[in-house]
Tab-separated table of C-alpha atoms in Angstrom:
chain	number	residue	atom	x	y	z
A	19	MET	CA	-52.502	-37.974	1.309
A	20	ASN	CA	-53.000	-34.091	0.975
A	21	TYR	CA	-52.581	-33.647	-2.751
A	22	THR	CA	-55.313	-35.136	-5.342
A	23	ASP	CA	-53.760	-34.481	-9.006
A	24	ILE	CA	-50.976	-33.680	-11.072
A	25	LEU	CA	-51.908	-31.633	-13.791
A	26	GLU	CA	-50.145	-29.454	-16.738
A	27	ALA	CA	-49.492	-25.677	-16.284
A	28	LYS	CA	-49.863	-23.371	-19.455
A	29	ASN	CA	-46.146	-23.701	-20.344
A	30	GLY	CA	-46.536	-27.687	-19.817
A	31	LEU	CA	-44.700	-28.072	-16.353
A	32	LYS	CA	-46.280	-30.343	-14.224
A	33	ILE	CA	-47.778	-28.815	-11.147
A	34	PRO	CA	-49.943	-30.826	-8.134
A	35	PHE	CA	-53.287	-30.103	-6.773
A	36	CYS	CA	-55.231	-30.533	-4.145
A	37	ASN	CA	-58.820	-30.587	-5.656
A	38	LYS	CA	-59.168	-27.364	-7.839
A	39	ILE	CA	-56.378	-25.636	-5.788
A	40	SER	CA	-53.143	-25.142	-7.678
A	41	PHE	CA	-49.611	-24.577	-5.344
A	42	HIS	CA	-47.857	-23.111	-8.409
A	43	SER	CA	-48.627	-20.526	-11.196
A	44	LYS	CA	-50.820	-22.395	-13.905
A	45	TYR	CA	-48.846	-20.141	-16.356
A	46	ASN	CA	-45.160	-19.975	-15.701
A	47	PRO	CA	-44.136	-21.944	-12.386
A	48	GLU	CA	-40.704	-21.134	-12.795
A	49	LYS	CA	-41.020	-17.252	-12.784
A	50	GLU	CA	-43.072	-17.337	-9.990
A	51	ALA	CA	-40.566	-19.569	-8.100
A	52	ASP	CA	-37.687	-16.912	-8.979
A	53	SER	CA	-39.933	-14.453	-7.469
A	54	PHE	CA	-39.884	-16.336	-4.109
A	55	ALA	CA	-35.932	-17.090	-4.360
A	56	SER	CA	-35.515	-13.173	-4.388
A	57	GLN	CA	-36.874	-12.558	-0.784
A	58	PHE	CA	-34.044	-14.068	0.423
A	59	THR	CA	-30.403	-12.426	1.164
A	60	GLU	CA	-27.150	-13.656	0.063
A	61	GLU	CA	-25.796	-14.539	3.307
A	62	ALA	CA	-28.387	-17.488	3.861
A	63	ARG	CA	-27.138	-21.088	4.424
A	64	PHE	CA	-29.893	-23.214	5.893
A	65	PHE	CA	-33.428	-22.983	5.141
A	66	ILE	CA	-36.873	-25.205	5.951
A	67	VAL	CA	-39.190	-24.719	3.424
A	68	LEU	CA	-43.017	-25.722	4.353
A	69	GLY	CA	-44.385	-27.527	1.090
A	70	ILE	CA	-42.360	-29.543	-1.288
A	71	CYS	CA	-45.179	-29.252	-4.116
A	72	GLY	CA	-43.782	-29.065	-7.294
A	73	ALA	CA	-39.898	-28.064	-6.176
A	74	TYR	CA	-39.897	-25.295	-8.508
A	75	HIS	CA	-39.043	-22.731	-5.537
A	76	ILE	CA	-36.728	-24.994	-4.350
A	77	SER	CA	-34.968	-25.594	-7.492
A	78	ALA	CA	-34.603	-21.721	-7.592
A	79	MET	CA	-33.452	-21.223	-4.060
A	80	LYS	CA	-30.427	-23.698	-4.694
A	81	LYS	CA	-29.721	-21.765	-7.935
A	82	LYS	CA	-29.333	-18.459	-5.719
A	83	PHE	CA	-27.560	-20.357	-3.014
A	84	PRO	CA	-26.079	-23.323	-4.401
A	85	CYS	CA	-24.115	-24.213	-1.136
A	86	ALA	CA	-27.124	-23.857	1.113
A	87	LYS	CA	-28.479	-26.817	2.922
A	88	ILE	CA	-32.663	-26.972	2.409
A	89	ILE	CA	-34.899	-29.323	4.446
A	90	ALA	CA	-38.289	-29.344	2.329
A	91	VAL	CA	-41.142	-30.618	4.292
A	92	GLU	CA	-44.339	-32.349	3.826
A	93	GLU	CA	-46.975	-34.136	6.099
A	94	THR	CA	-46.001	-37.766	5.103
A	95	THR	CA	-44.014	-39.954	3.082
A	96	GLU	CA	-46.918	-40.672	1.129
A	97	ASP	CA	-47.242	-36.750	-0.313
A	98	ILE	CA	-43.613	-37.073	-1.166
A	99	ASP	CA	-43.830	-40.360	-3.092
A	100	PHE	CA	-46.720	-39.081	-4.886
A	101	LEU	CA	-44.772	-35.619	-5.727
A	102	GLY	CA	-42.157	-37.751	-6.970
A	103	LYS	CA	-43.601	-38.070	-9.970
A	104	ILE	CA	-42.978	-34.781	-11.011
A	105	PRO	CA	-39.405	-34.159	-12.905
A	106	GLU	CA	-38.499	-31.400	-10.899
A	107	VAL	CA	-39.363	-33.026	-7.463
A	108	GLN	CA	-37.117	-35.793	-8.559
A	109	LYS	CA	-34.186	-33.330	-9.722
A	110	ALA	CA	-34.077	-31.455	-6.355
A	111	ARG	CA	-34.585	-34.912	-4.424
A	112	GLU	CA	-31.135	-35.861	-6.049
A	113	ASP	CA	-29.238	-33.064	-4.950
A	114	LYS	CA	-27.093	-33.796	-1.979
A	115	ASN	CA	-27.854	-30.615	0.000
A	116	THR	CA	-31.460	-30.887	-0.117
A	117	ILE	CA	-33.221	-33.112	2.664
A	118	PHE	CA	-36.466	-34.333	1.979
A	119	ALA	CA	-38.643	-35.009	5.313
A	120	ASP	CA	-41.891	-35.576	6.533
A	121	PHE	CA	-43.226	-34.644	9.875
A	122	SER	CA	-42.079	-38.219	11.621
A	123	CYS	CA	-38.710	-37.517	11.037
A	124	LEU	CA	-38.377	-33.704	10.446
A	125	GLN	CA	-36.810	-33.159	13.891
A	126	ASN	CA	-33.915	-35.740	13.363
A	127	ALA	CA	-33.327	-34.170	10.253
A	128	ILE	CA	-32.838	-30.779	11.652
A	129	LEU	CA	-30.511	-32.289	14.704
A	130	GLN	CA	-28.721	-33.764	12.123
A	131	ASN	CA	-27.869	-31.210	9.302
A	132	TYR	CA	-28.239	-28.124	11.171
A	133	LYS	CA	-25.038	-26.663	12.274
A	134	PRO	CA	-25.259	-22.960	13.770
A	135	GLN	CA	-21.811	-22.657	13.383
A	136	ILE	CA	-21.390	-23.101	9.765
A	137	HIS	CA	-24.762	-22.546	8.731
A	138	GLY	CA	-25.695	-19.050	10.646
A	139	ASN	CA	-29.520	-18.357	11.341
A	140	MET	CA	-31.831	-21.289	10.442
A	141	ILE	CA	-34.601	-19.473	7.687
A	142	ILE	CA	-38.109	-21.255	8.097
A	143	THR	CA	-40.365	-20.330	5.362
A	144	SER	CA	-43.195	-21.706	3.273
A	145	LEU	CA	-44.878	-21.977	0.042
A	146	ARG	CA	-47.752	-19.315	0.645
A	147	GLN	CA	-50.336	-21.266	-1.357
A	148	TRP	CA	-49.238	-24.350	0.942
A	149	GLU	CA	-49.697	-22.891	4.168
A	150	ASP	CA	-53.131	-21.291	3.339
A	151	THR	CA	-54.440	-24.670	1.957
A	152	PHE	CA	-53.190	-26.714	5.118
A	153	PRO	CA	-52.986	-24.080	8.088
A	154	ALA	CA	-53.066	-27.005	10.277
A	155	LEU	CA	-50.109	-28.620	9.048
A	156	GLY	CA	-48.322	-25.534	8.946
A	157	LYS	CA	-48.894	-25.234	12.642
A	158	ARG	CA	-47.885	-28.699	13.401
A	159	ALA	CA	-44.709	-28.434	11.108
A	160	ARG	CA	-43.346	-25.237	13.310
A	161	ASP	CA	-44.284	-26.619	16.465
A	162	ILE	CA	-41.872	-29.774	15.424
A	163	ILE	CA	-39.351	-27.064	14.141
A	164	ALA	CA	-39.547	-25.100	17.700
A	165	GLY	CA	-39.042	-28.377	19.514
A	166	ALA	CA	-35.764	-29.227	17.336
A	167	VAL	CA	-34.437	-25.849	17.955
A	168	LYS	CA	-35.119	-25.957	21.353
A	169	LEU	CA	-32.714	-29.223	21.684
A	170	VAL	CA	-30.072	-27.424	19.436
A	171	SER	CA	-29.997	-24.574	21.429
A	172	ALA	CA	-29.412	-26.496	24.580
A	173	ASP	CA	-26.416	-28.429	22.976
A	174	TYR	CA	-25.055	-25.357	21.442
A	175	SER	CA	-25.132	-23.585	24.987
A	176	VAL	CA	-23.137	-26.614	26.185
A	177	GLN	CA	-20.710	-26.606	23.484
A	178	SER	CA	-20.091	-22.866	24.245
A	179	HIS	CA	-19.268	-23.050	27.738
A	180	PHE	CA	-17.117	-26.227	27.521
A	181	GLY	CA	-16.017	-26.230	24.023
A	182	LYS	CA	-12.283	-24.973	24.331
A	183	ILE	CA	-11.712	-27.415	27.381
A	184	TRP	CA	-13.185	-30.562	25.328
A	185	GLN	CA	-10.705	-29.706	22.449
A	186	LYS	CA	-7.722	-29.463	24.770
A	187	ASN	CA	-8.578	-32.175	27.050
A	188	ILE	CA	-9.135	-34.255	23.563
A	189	PHE	CA	-5.669	-33.547	22.348
A	190	THR	CA	-3.587	-34.073	25.718
A	191	ASN	CA	-5.594	-37.379	26.143
A	192	LEU	CA	-4.773	-38.327	22.657
A	193	LYS	CA	-1.374	-38.026	23.556
A	194	LEU	CA	-1.566	-40.032	26.587
A	195	SER	CA	-3.233	-43.024	24.865
A	196	SER	CA	-0.132	-43.535	22.840
A	197	MET	CA	1.785	-43.978	25.718
A	198	LEU	CA	-0.476	-46.977	27.443
A	199	ALA	CA	1.648	-50.000	28.429
A	200	GLU	CA	-1.516	-52.112	28.292
A	201	SER	CA	-4.078	-52.255	25.614
A	202	ALA	CA	-7.838	-51.586	25.632
A	203	ASN	CA	-8.220	-55.205	24.211
A	204	GLU	CA	-5.861	-56.866	26.796
A	205	ILE	CA	-7.817	-55.085	29.346
A	206	LEU	CA	-11.328	-55.740	28.232
A	207	ARG	CA	-11.138	-59.352	27.632
A	208	SER	CA	-10.024	-59.787	31.206
A	209	VAL	CA	-13.684	-58.654	32.101
A	210	PRO	CA	-15.935	-61.227	34.182
A	211	THR	CA	-19.312	-60.398	32.275
A	212	GLU	CA	-20.672	-63.577	33.891
A	213	LYS	CA	-21.054	-61.083	37.035
A	214	THR	CA	-23.715	-58.637	37.713
A	215	ALA	CA	-22.394	-55.321	36.661
A	216	ALA	CA	-23.029	-52.788	39.685
A	217	ILE	CA	-23.336	-49.531	38.329
A	218	ILE	CA	-22.791	-47.135	41.221
A	219	ALA	CA	-23.766	-43.497	41.350
A	220	ALA	CA	-23.199	-40.863	43.947
A	221	GLY	CA	-26.838	-40.660	45.098
A	222	PRO	CA	-27.984	-40.327	48.821
A	223	THR	CA	-29.713	-43.592	48.611
A	224	LEU	CA	-26.147	-45.473	48.426
A	225	ASP	CA	-25.839	-44.556	52.214
A	226	GLU	CA	-28.813	-47.301	52.569
A	227	THR	CA	-27.504	-49.798	50.323
A	228	GLN	CA	-23.547	-49.782	50.922
A	229	THR	CA	-24.103	-52.543	53.530
A	230	PHE	CA	-25.765	-54.700	51.204
A	231	LEU	CA	-23.285	-54.050	48.507
A	232	LEU	CA	-20.147	-55.023	50.891
A	233	GLU	CA	-21.912	-58.389	51.821
A	234	LYS	CA	-22.707	-59.195	48.400
A	235	ARG	CA	-19.100	-58.139	46.928
A	236	ALA	CA	-17.850	-61.260	45.164
A	237	ASP	CA	-21.318	-61.411	43.025
A	238	PHE	CA	-20.735	-57.641	41.343
A	239	PHE	CA	-18.497	-56.340	38.782
A	240	ILE	CA	-18.446	-52.766	40.395
A	241	ILE	CA	-18.365	-49.716	37.662
A	242	ALA	CA	-18.064	-46.800	39.878
A	243	THR	CA	-18.799	-43.341	38.687
A	244	ASP	CA	-16.052	-40.902	39.322
A	245	THR	CA	-17.994	-38.737	41.695
A	246	ALA	CA	-19.237	-42.310	43.810
A	247	TYR	CA	-15.383	-43.368	43.464
A	248	THR	CA	-13.861	-41.733	47.113
A	249	SER	CA	-17.192	-42.652	48.667
A	250	LEU	CA	-16.639	-46.207	47.730
A	251	VAL	CA	-13.203	-46.666	48.682
A	252	SER	CA	-13.757	-44.709	52.177
A	253	ARG	CA	-15.902	-47.536	53.003
A	254	ASN	CA	-13.524	-50.425	52.136
A	255	ILE	CA	-15.215	-51.229	48.582
A	256	THR	CA	-12.881	-51.174	45.809
A	257	PRO	CA	-14.662	-50.268	42.622
A	258	ASP	CA	-13.537	-52.958	39.585
A	259	ALA	CA	-13.957	-49.975	37.258
A	260	VAL	CA	-14.202	-45.972	37.504
A	261	VAL	CA	-15.901	-44.169	34.507
A	262	SER	CA	-15.172	-40.302	33.997
A	263	VAL	CA	-16.752	-37.776	31.600
A	264	ASP	CA	-16.359	-34.521	33.016
A	265	GLY	CA	-13.555	-32.087	31.384
A	266	GLN	CA	-13.768	-29.607	34.092
A	267	MET	CA	-10.807	-29.351	36.313
A	268	ILE	CA	-13.057	-30.013	39.311
A	269	SER	CA	-13.114	-33.773	38.253
A	270	HIS	CA	-9.378	-33.843	39.198
A	271	ALA	CA	-10.826	-34.143	42.776
A	272	HIS	CA	-12.140	-37.393	42.581
A	273	PHE	CA	-8.688	-38.853	42.331
A	274	PHE	CA	-6.879	-37.173	44.803
A	275	ASN	CA	-6.612	-40.204	46.972
A	276	ASP	CA	-4.338	-43.155	46.151
A	277	ILE	CA	-5.237	-45.271	42.898
A	278	ASN	CA	-5.894	-48.714	43.289
A	279	GLU	CA	-3.501	-50.593	40.827
A	280	GLY	CA	-6.136	-53.278	39.616
A	281	THR	CA	-8.964	-50.886	39.046
A	282	ILE	CA	-9.850	-50.597	35.368
A	283	PHE	CA	-10.213	-46.388	34.723
A	284	LEU	CA	-12.259	-45.500	31.725
A	285	PHE	CA	-11.836	-42.298	30.445
A	286	ASP	CA	-13.775	-40.162	28.051
A	287	LEU	CA	-11.271	-38.185	25.816
A	288	CYS	CA	-13.151	-35.200	26.650
A	289	ALA	CA	-12.517	-35.941	30.313
A	290	ASN	CA	-10.145	-33.843	32.379
A	291	SER	CA	-6.690	-34.847	31.082
A	292	SER	CA	-4.744	-33.688	34.583
A	293	ALA	CA	-6.967	-36.635	36.349
A	294	ALA	CA	-5.899	-38.921	33.676
A	295	LYS	CA	-2.319	-38.169	33.853
A	296	ARG	CA	-2.321	-39.187	37.343
A	297	ILE	CA	-3.866	-42.614	36.591
A	298	LEU	CA	-1.565	-43.337	34.138
A	299	LYS	CA	1.436	-42.678	36.393
A	300	SER	CA	-0.395	-44.737	39.004
A	301	THR	CA	-1.935	-47.718	37.174
A	302	GLY	CA	-1.556	-49.162	33.545
A	303	LYS	CA	-5.227	-50.141	33.522
A	304	LEU	CA	-6.424	-46.765	31.857
A	305	ILE	CA	-8.838	-47.054	28.775
A	306	PHE	CA	-10.110	-43.939	26.621
A	307	SER	CA	-13.224	-43.984	25.096
A	308	GLU	CA	-15.216	-41.574	22.678
A	309	SER	CA	-18.768	-40.493	22.912
A	310	ASN	CA	-20.310	-37.570	20.749
A	311	HIS	CA	-17.729	-35.311	20.244
A	312	PRO	CA	-16.893	-34.945	16.508
A	313	LEU	CA	-13.094	-34.730	17.077
A	314	ALA	CA	-12.925	-37.506	19.333
A	315	GLN	CA	-14.683	-39.537	16.689
A	316	TYR	CA	-12.532	-38.394	14.068
A	317	ALA	CA	-9.324	-39.342	15.944
A	318	SER	CA	-10.718	-42.683	16.670
A	319	ASN	CA	-11.767	-43.705	12.796
A	320	TYR	CA	-9.140	-42.084	11.049
A	321	THR	CA	-7.243	-44.789	10.054
A	322	GLY	CA	-10.265	-46.967	9.336
A	323	THR	CA	-10.071	-48.956	12.379
A	324	PRO	CA	-11.413	-47.473	15.619
A	325	SER	CA	-8.625	-46.845	18.208
A	326	PHE	CA	-11.147	-46.235	21.249
A	327	ILE	CA	-14.236	-48.031	22.137
A	328	HIS	CA	-17.765	-45.691	21.693
A	329	ILE	CA	-19.780	-45.058	24.622
A	330	GLU	CA	-22.934	-43.500	25.075
A	331	ALA	CA	-23.526	-40.644	27.638
A	332	GLY	CA	-26.770	-39.656	27.040
A	333	SER	CA	-27.412	-35.902	28.066
A	334	GLY	CA	-23.860	-36.214	29.479
A	335	THR	CA	-24.504	-38.226	32.678
A	336	VAL	CA	-21.539	-40.383	33.603
A	337	THR	CA	-24.178	-42.762	35.218
A	338	ILE	CA	-25.367	-43.429	31.746
A	339	ALA	CA	-21.686	-43.887	30.211
A	340	ALA	CA	-20.684	-46.552	33.052
A	341	ALA	CA	-23.905	-48.694	31.980
A	342	SER	CA	-22.633	-48.154	28.714
A	343	PHE	CA	-19.665	-49.437	29.199
A	344	ALA	CA	-21.164	-52.590	30.875
A	345	LEU	CA	-22.864	-53.070	27.808
A	346	HIS	CA	-20.141	-53.141	25.913
A	347	CYS	CA	-17.985	-55.359	27.931
A	348	GLY	CA	-20.871	-57.663	26.811
A	349	PHE	CA	-22.885	-57.822	30.900
A	350	LYS	CA	-26.230	-59.491	30.881
A	351	LYS	CA	-27.650	-57.935	34.106
A	352	LEU	CA	-27.008	-54.331	35.428
A	353	ALA	CA	-27.916	-53.462	38.905
A	354	PHE	CA	-27.872	-49.482	39.495
A	355	PHE	CA	-27.221	-48.193	43.128
A	356	GLY	CA	-27.182	-44.739	43.856
A	357	ALA	CA	-28.626	-43.588	40.469
A	358	ASP	CA	-31.476	-41.797	42.349
A	359	PHE	CA	-31.524	-38.314	40.317
A	360	SER	CA	-33.104	-36.803	43.237
A	361	TYR	CA	-32.522	-35.384	46.828
A	362	SER	CA	-33.685	-37.629	49.432
A	363	ARG	CA	-33.849	-35.819	53.320
A	364	GLY	CA	-31.967	-33.068	52.396
A	365	LYS	CA	-29.317	-34.857	51.049
A	366	SER	CA	-27.977	-34.274	47.418
A	367	TYR	CA	-25.355	-36.894	47.392
A	368	THR	CA	-24.265	-39.951	49.363
A	369	LYS	CA	-21.495	-39.127	52.028
A	370	ASN	CA	-17.684	-38.879	51.791
A	371	THR	CA	-17.653	-37.683	48.040
A	372	TYR	CA	-15.109	-35.133	46.604
A	373	LEU	CA	-17.439	-32.463	47.767
A	374	ASP	CA	-17.340	-33.096	51.329
A	375	THR	CA	-13.775	-32.234	51.192
A	376	VAL	CA	-13.992	-29.304	49.329
A	377	TYR	CA	-16.654	-27.966	51.258
A	378	ARG	CA	-14.741	-28.973	54.569
A	379	LYS	CA	-12.016	-27.163	53.406
A	380	THR	CA	-13.394	-23.985	52.534
A	381	GLU	CA	-15.577	-23.657	55.594
A	382	ASN	CA	-15.666	-21.231	58.421
A	383	ARG	CA	-18.111	-20.032	60.889
A	384	THR	CA	-20.412	-18.340	59.000
A	385	HIS	CA	-20.361	-20.432	55.891
A	386	ASN	CA	-19.938	-24.140	56.833
A	387	SER	CA	-20.039	-27.397	54.323
A	388	GLU	CA	-24.057	-27.551	55.420
A	389	THR	CA	-24.355	-24.410	53.788
A	390	SER	CA	-22.489	-25.045	50.892
A	391	PHE	CA	-24.375	-28.370	50.334
A	392	ASP	CA	-27.998	-26.423	50.728
A	393	ASN	CA	-26.606	-23.981	48.006
A	394	LEU	CA	-26.322	-26.983	45.741
A	395	LEU	CA	-29.556	-28.077	46.589
A	396	PHE	CA	-31.911	-25.075	46.587
A	397	ARG	CA	-30.065	-23.736	43.340
A	398	THR	CA	-32.988	-24.526	40.862
A	399	LYS	CA	-36.522	-25.155	41.714
A	400	LEU	CA	-37.445	-28.126	43.578
A	401	ILE	CA	-40.284	-30.415	42.205
A	402	LYS	CA	-41.677	-32.611	45.406
A	403	LEU	CA	-41.933	-36.480	44.586
A	404	SER	CA	-42.714	-37.328	48.109
A	405	ASP	CA	-42.193	-36.394	51.379
A	406	LYS	CA	-38.672	-35.371	52.084
A	407	HIS	CA	-37.824	-36.683	48.620
A	408	TYR	CA	-37.234	-34.042	46.043
A	409	THR	CA	-35.915	-33.615	42.067
A	410	THR	CA	-35.600	-30.849	39.732
A	411	GLU	CA	-36.343	-30.389	35.870
A	412	ILE	CA	-32.435	-31.071	34.847
A	413	LEU	CA	-32.534	-34.376	37.354
A	414	GLN	CA	-35.422	-35.708	35.829
A	415	SER	CA	-34.251	-35.112	32.391
A	416	TYR	CA	-31.291	-37.271	33.411
A	417	SER	CA	-33.724	-40.013	34.715
A	418	ASP	CA	-35.622	-39.577	31.315
A	419	SER	CA	-32.221	-40.013	29.254
A	420	LEU	CA	-31.280	-43.221	31.477
A	421	SER	CA	-34.824	-44.743	30.860
A	422	ASN	CA	-34.935	-44.109	27.348
A	423	PHE	CA	-31.167	-45.865	27.059
A	424	LEU	CA	-32.014	-49.081	28.881
A	425	LYS	CA	-35.235	-49.205	26.818
A	426	THR	CA	-33.329	-48.553	23.343
A	427	ASN	CA	-30.917	-51.407	24.580
A	428	ASN	CA	-33.617	-54.133	25.627
A	429	ALA	CA	-33.036	-53.648	29.188
A	430	VAL	CA	-35.982	-54.936	31.273
A	431	LYS	CA	-36.266	-54.426	35.044
A	432	ILE	CA	-36.722	-57.655	37.143
A	433	GLN	CA	-35.985	-56.486	40.654
A	434	ASP	CA	-36.449	-52.836	42.214
A	435	GLU	CA	-35.197	-53.127	46.111
A	436	PRO	CA	-32.797	-53.066	47.568
A	437	PHE	CA	-31.291	-52.114	43.866
A	438	LYS	CA	-32.824	-51.762	40.640
A	439	LEU	CA	-32.028	-54.963	38.571
A	440	TYR	CA	-32.157	-54.915	34.795
A	441	GLU	CA	-31.571	-57.880	32.401
A	442	ILE	CA	-30.450	-57.352	28.831
A	443	GLN	CA	-32.717	-59.315	26.600
A	444	LYS	CA	-30.631	-58.816	23.576
A	445	ASN	CA	-27.452	-57.370	23.493
A	446	SER	CA	-26.865	-56.147	19.728
A	447	ARG	CA	-23.524	-54.952	21.041
A	448	LYS	CA	-20.212	-56.657	20.526
A	449	ASN	CA	-17.241	-56.349	22.444
A	450	GLN	CA	-14.290	-54.564	20.316
A	451	ASN	CA	-11.241	-56.580	21.076
A	452	HIS	CA	-9.777	-55.227	18.038
A	453	LEU	CA	-9.096	-52.023	18.891
A	454	SER	CA	-6.220	-50.362	16.668
A	455	GLN	CA	-3.224	-48.817	18.481
A	456	PHE	CA	-3.542	-44.968	18.310
A	457	ASN	CA	-0.372	-43.051	17.160
A	458	PHE	CA	-0.610	-39.612	18.188
A	459	ARG	CA	2.250	-38.208	16.149
A	460	ASP	CA	0.988	-39.812	12.958
A	461	PHE	CA	-2.510	-38.527	14.072
A	462	SER	CA	-1.543	-34.807	14.550
A	463	GLU	CA	0.376	-34.765	11.362
A	464	ASN	CA	-2.497	-36.064	9.267
A	465	TYR	CA	-4.959	-33.622	10.894
A	466	SER	CA	-2.829	-30.508	10.770
A	467	LYS	CA	-2.183	-31.474	6.760
A	468	LYS	CA	-5.863	-32.045	6.034
A	469	LEU	CA	-7.050	-28.707	7.890
A	470	ASN	CA	-4.673	-26.972	6.319
A	471	GLU	CA	-6.049	-27.900	2.984
A	472	ILE	CA	-9.644	-27.423	3.826
A	473	PHE	CA	-8.851	-23.993	5.092
A	474	SER	CA	-6.903	-23.305	2.235
A	475	GLU	CA	-10.524	-23.445	-0.131
A	476	LYS	CA	-12.002	-20.117	-1.161
A	477	ASN	CA	-15.036	-20.541	1.140
A	478	VAL	CA	-14.562	-23.120	3.838
A	479	TYR	CA	-17.982	-22.860	4.738
A	480	ASP	CA	-19.192	-24.734	1.653
A	481	THR	CA	-17.303	-27.677	2.602
A	482	GLU	CA	-18.820	-29.743	4.927
A	483	THR	CA	-16.584	-32.633	5.929
A	484	PRO	CA	-15.785	-34.622	8.854
A	485	ILE	CA	-12.504	-32.774	9.670
A	486	LEU	CA	-14.249	-29.656	9.408
A	487	LEU	CA	-16.879	-30.443	12.136
A	488	THR	CA	-14.105	-31.333	14.811
A	489	LEU	CA	-14.119	-27.969	15.055
A	490	LEU	CA	-17.686	-26.911	15.852
A	491	PRO	CA	-17.942	-27.276	19.685
A	492	LEU	CA	-14.608	-24.983	19.944
A	493	CYS	CA	-16.350	-22.592	17.572
A	494	ALA	CA	-19.076	-22.363	19.615
A	495	TRP	CA	-16.863	-21.288	22.605
A	496	ILE	CA	-15.112	-18.755	20.545
A	497	GLU	CA	-17.798	-17.242	19.413
A	498	ASN	CA	-19.581	-16.882	22.774
A	499	HIS	CA	-16.230	-15.530	24.075
A	500	LYS	CA	-15.471	-13.125	21.169
A	501	LYS	CA	-15.961	-9.862	23.456
A	502	SER	CA	-12.386	-11.240	24.886
A	503	SER	CA	-10.029	-8.520	23.230
A	504	LYS	CA	-7.799	-11.719	22.314
A	505	PHE	CA	-9.691	-12.273	19.367
A	506	ASN	CA	-9.614	-10.553	16.019
A	507	TYR	CA	-13.097	-9.578	15.215
A	508	THR	CA	-12.205	-9.547	11.229
A	509	ASP	CA	-11.621	-13.694	11.958
A	510	SER	CA	-14.606	-15.856	11.718
A	511	SER	CA	-14.681	-18.209	14.943
A	512	LEU	CA	-14.315	-21.023	12.433
A	513	LEU	CA	-11.246	-19.552	11.478
A	514	ILE	CA	-10.086	-19.025	14.859
A	515	ALA	CA	-11.090	-22.306	16.167
A	516	TYR	CA	-8.924	-23.814	12.769
A	517	GLN	CA	-5.910	-21.795	14.116
A	518	GLN	CA	-6.131	-22.726	18.043
A	519	SER	CA	-6.508	-26.509	17.072
A	520	LEU	CA	-3.249	-26.510	15.073
A	521	ARG	CA	-1.742	-24.866	17.935
A	522	TYR	CA	-2.793	-27.449	20.219
A	523	THR	CA	-1.164	-30.349	17.948
A	524	ARG	CA	1.902	-28.396	18.037
A	525	GLN	CA	2.038	-27.753	22.041
A	526	ILE	CA	0.844	-30.832	23.540
């Protein structure tokens, strides 16, 4: 523990010490705290403060910025508990917008609470005496913060590119979900979980295992990723289920061919809605799921009972989504085919994916399909794994994400060849066969009403409600495209996102 004593200042307030070092004024801690808070501007809405100490500086900041969110940091929970003996610390801890975090949970506290679209810039500060006394702790804390900010920035970057298409896809898919003839409950009850769930990705090694997969077809319940779907069908292997999560229009190309009526199609609410419409016209076995988009989660639970199954997608990879679906169904064994997250022998994908069709349609004498695949292969720096076997930084991150997913879900590898086979030691998930029916009309009316109520308030930024969070990915996209002349510079990105979402509810 970093603190040794709690003594009284001249005015009777309690202050912490480390040996003989005081972390607040020995005469008037509150006056000193007011001076500390005065250095910050009126626009600040999110702070990370290194050093809880006696919390007088935190109280002064809350007085100046009553709606701001503050993460106050100490090295250990032992330090926080020791400081909890001080009345001002107890008072600060009771505030709903003040989060106490030790180093072990600091990153998670930032990821859960910092919303750039609402809070703007993050301000990192420290009580000077704390950082002077514990310089090594200050450096460690800032390293943790830097790591968290990197993750937030990566997530925000993805939202800034896909926020608009996600928002539109979700509203369209929600409406489609109200048209389904067969409920997800009925479809899920028919899944034979006594089999092994074969998760089929479109990596190049699928070319080597396809014969085995075809010979042992009866042993598997095949769950294909959308990219692998056409490749499997071309080999006379009809998947039992297909999973799609990508919202881009190119995803429609996965489903150009005839749709098998017996196959279950699982679409994330963010996934391409044009593809979902095609599936709906061809088969009744369509299920929608929600992952981490706040609008999808809000829509699923707005009545209090989930309407859509929850699927984890890790870093956005459809392979993890397919594995998550298998666990949701209750499978005990998961076999992975083509989940390479790497390039083998100069190939980026297995044969007969949608890219084969797309690239061949556009090839000419000087730029053939092989050139297009080479451009795909060398678009980022390659990392050599072995002879004729390469990966990239982003593919490695996908592989790590899958490994973490399997570990978290108690999956133990029991076989490596000719495919990776995992056994679930303990499946904590329950097959949800009690999903409520989704009513799009009722939802859209309810959603619009609550949004209007929120934006009628004087300062919407002070209200972090679940419905406000549904706008944040779209808000990130708008902020990234504000240079476009169609946006009014006097309006905030959040206000534009609100207006756009209301239009979606009326137009779709």
